[in-house]
């Protein structure tokens, strides 16, 4: 009997190894989950599940901040803001994983009241328990030492800094200066002060901020993308429906992959390149494992 | 305070309505404001009469004011004693103010010397009625002075609590949110002319030192106008003079018993006299107009003199400094400057409701005749692309209530780059924050990519912005967000030709929607890409 058990164990473990071994290596290799489908809530959940599920990021009792792009007074179909269905799905997942509270906010470019209402965010998160859709309050910005290449310090939002888990939920869209705007640039929404002035050196400035304010999870909304006249758009002819949601723990990798949705290569996007060179993640898509679900 | 009467109950009710409407004249999550404080102005005969005189046309918006006039001709100055919120405020404070003797200067014909020039100068195209309209005075004092101070005080204590409690303040957030969403001004906006607006308001209260309802009786042009119409009224107070045995009416009456004979055009129907009469002699009855209640019109000298001085007044305020006028940006949809000034009541509602705090009262930009009228000040706030609230609350449609698609195309002015300041031109650094924020779907601000040498002779790629004039509606968000300190690198200037932007430029693309759904757009066709 003992020998049989021994053989079983050895055989099984060998069998497991054949599968487990690449997985172990893969842990070092950045992973981007790409989920596709028309049910955007489900697609979002699938993308997160492919990374190992929300429990990998959110522990019981955690304070979670979800940072979508709610920058503009545009409707969801115009693709200037993150799809509220995607945001709601993420919030639900975080609560299910045991989050004590989920805060959702952005520092919009247009009037914040209109942005929150017209983006669909107010309606999507209405009546959810332990969820707060909040306006930015000036007094909560804190000067943070960035010691970066171009920004030595900047005001960042305390609720984002204090969160146990920071989930970055950009919408994939065109941008006049940076060509595309994705996860790295979405972090501008928690920057205080005259943030427009970082445009003169935006690549390094964004790397500076992202180096300090780490996104634990990045979910890119590509259910529909804005392909021109970004970041605001306004015409539906500039919107392309892809029905995709991407998720990753590697902000550079997921940005790099999302860039290809616009028919561009990651090397063309200097924000991505700068972040890569600063060691914030992997931009070479050959070195990134893409899991489609 | 005097005893509760039906009139008093009405006064308090209308004051409450007034305050509720005032607070509700603000964006509260809906694109439309169903009820605003404009209803008070639309029922205001002074607004109506000056509008008729200035524009020589009628607007159905002012129908309620016609009704007010009709009822005044029937009942007398009930508006002053039952509805006017400024009158109510005076009634609420006057009993605490000790009276000295009335000022002789204010009595007599002075009220006609205020009313008649206002109406006649409106006829000669300078409509100043809003400056002295009692409701406008009250709204301005609230909008420019009291409400911002109240908002700032509450918000500062909220901020102070953060300093004190830090994150723990969040426990109180739901309570504050109710306050913020329903009662407070959303933005802390401070206004020029706040001091002047407050001074006028408090001066009116100060006048209560001399006699009660001093303003209403001796100065208010609306009250005077209503007084003229009240002479037609068949509703009479009997007895028509003081009874020799009692004379209690003299002290009970706030307005009409300076002399032994009741001044029927000053009676505001508060009915305090009936309450005070121990003999129960006082009655209000309908009777045929009796002779002896004073003449229908002021004496000829005053009438003609008042009308003529309005003509002189109209001519004397006309001068405008051209350099100030270049920045005289009117709210979206407002017609020519002359048209706008004929209709604007200077009530300040548009400025209160403006989402981004873009509208401020003019000090001298529009000449003296433009004082208190709204001016877009882009460096402080811009015209929100999808918002049409100012047009919705404007009582006289000086700012027309345009459907949103039309409002987006309405031209406020045109943006102009200042290459001596604009970063890519003046300092060879990339920026294009203005292009990013331009709300026009096809972008009125675009940029060209050029190669230049930097200070050390290296080749750099610069994006230099330029304006597509046909697409610019002058909303001013570019000037607002320009990251330069102080002066912006792009500024909006007034234009004579305010023809709306062409409609076909604003096709949303819904028409092509079918092709687009399911990602039907062909690869490569979707990038209108300036960088390739």
mmCIF file of N, CA and C in Angstrom, chain B residues 417 419 422 425 432 434-435 443-449 463-469 490:
data_model
loop_
_atom_site.group_PDB
_atom_site.id
_atom_site.type_symbol
_atom_site.label_atom_id
_atom_site.label_comp_id
_atom_site.label_asym_id
_atom_site.label_seq_id
_atom_site.Cartn_x
_atom_site.Cartn_y
_atom_site.Cartn_z
ATOM 1 N N UNK B 417 -5.711 83.906 -29.649
ATOM 2 C CA UNK B 417 -4.452 83.525 -29.002
ATOM 3 C C UNK B 417 -3.568 84.738 -28.824
ATOM 4 N N UNK B 419 0.134 85.214 -28.680
ATOM 5 C CA UNK B 419 1.365 84.446 -28.879
ATOM 6 C C UNK B 419 2.507 84.919 -27.986
ATOM 7 N N UNK B 422 1.117 82.571 -24.862
ATOM 8 C CA UNK B 422 0.806 81.153 -25.071
ATOM 9 C C UNK B 422 2.084 80.311 -25.102
ATOM 10 N N UNK B 425 4.173 79.038 -28.235
ATOM 11 C CA UNK B 425 4.739 80.127 -29.021
ATOM 12 C C UNK B 425 5.797 80.881 -28.228
ATOM 13 N N UNK B 432 -1.354 72.621 -24.972
ATOM 14 C CA UNK B 432 -2.677 72.374 -25.556
ATOM 15 C C UNK B 432 -3.776 72.002 -24.566
ATOM 16 N N UNK B 434 -5.968 74.029 -23.745
ATOM 17 C CA UNK B 434 -7.151 74.673 -24.326
ATOM 18 C C UNK B 434 -7.823 73.753 -25.348
ATOM 19 N N UNK B 435 -7.002 73.114 -26.189
ATOM 20 C CA UNK B 435 -7.567 72.205 -27.196
ATOM 21 C C UNK B 435 -8.293 71.053 -26.506
ATOM 22 N N UNK B 443 -13.721 70.468 -32.467
ATOM 23 C CA UNK B 443 -12.665 71.296 -31.892
ATOM 24 C C UNK B 443 -12.457 72.624 -32.632
ATOM 25 N N UNK B 444 -12.813 73.689 -31.950
ATOM 26 C CA UNK B 444 -12.540 75.026 -32.484
ATOM 27 C C UNK B 444 -11.070 75.372 -32.283
ATOM 28 N N UNK B 445 -10.423 74.702 -31.337
ATOM 29 C CA UNK B 445 -8.989 74.879 -31.162
ATOM 30 C C UNK B 445 -8.316 73.602 -31.640
ATOM 31 N N UNK B 446 -7.452 73.742 -32.590
ATOM 32 C CA UNK B 446 -6.693 72.589 -33.088
ATOM 33 C C UNK B 446 -5.220 72.946 -33.006
ATOM 34 N N UNK B 447 -4.378 71.962 -33.309
ATOM 35 C CA UNK B 447 -2.961 72.285 -33.244
ATOM 36 C C UNK B 447 -2.228 71.643 -34.406
ATOM 37 N N UNK B 448 -1.172 72.297 -34.825
ATOM 38 C CA UNK B 448 -0.334 71.728 -35.870
ATOM 39 C C UNK B 448 0.980 71.298 -35.224
ATOM 40 N N UNK B 449 1.521 70.198 -35.752
ATOM 41 C CA UNK B 449 2.770 69.693 -35.203
ATOM 42 C C UNK B 449 3.918 70.276 -36.013
ATOM 43 N N UNK B 463 3.487 71.250 -30.503
ATOM 44 C CA UNK B 463 2.133 71.361 -31.007
ATOM 45 C C UNK B 463 1.666 72.791 -30.805
ATOM 46 N N UNK B 464 1.487 73.480 -31.925
ATOM 47 C CA UNK B 464 1.087 74.886 -31.825
ATOM 48 C C UNK B 464 -0.399 75.021 -32.109
ATOM 49 N N UNK B 465 -1.129 75.563 -31.156
ATOM 50 C CA UNK B 465 -2.584 75.658 -31.332
ATOM 51 C C UNK B 465 -2.987 76.818 -32.239
ATOM 52 N N UNK B 466 -4.127 76.649 -32.867
ATOM 53 C CA UNK B 466 -4.721 77.751 -33.626
ATOM 54 C C UNK B 466 -6.236 77.637 -33.525
ATOM 55 N N UNK B 467 -6.899 78.713 -33.907
ATOM 56 C CA UNK B 467 -8.350 78.761 -33.747
ATOM 57 C C UNK B 467 -9.062 78.571 -35.080
ATOM 58 N N UNK B 468 -10.100 77.738 -35.064
ATOM 59 C CA UNK B 468 -10.987 77.638 -36.218
ATOM 60 C C UNK B 468 -12.193 78.518 -35.896
ATOM 61 N N UNK B 469 -12.198 79.699 -36.465
ATOM 62 C CA UNK B 469 -13.156 80.712 -36.016
ATOM 63 C C UNK B 469 -14.603 80.283 -36.228
ATOM 64 N N UNK B 490 -4.865 82.720 -24.078
ATOM 65 C CA UNK B 490 -5.957 82.800 -25.049
ATOM 66 C C UNK B 490 -7.107 83.515 -24.365
#
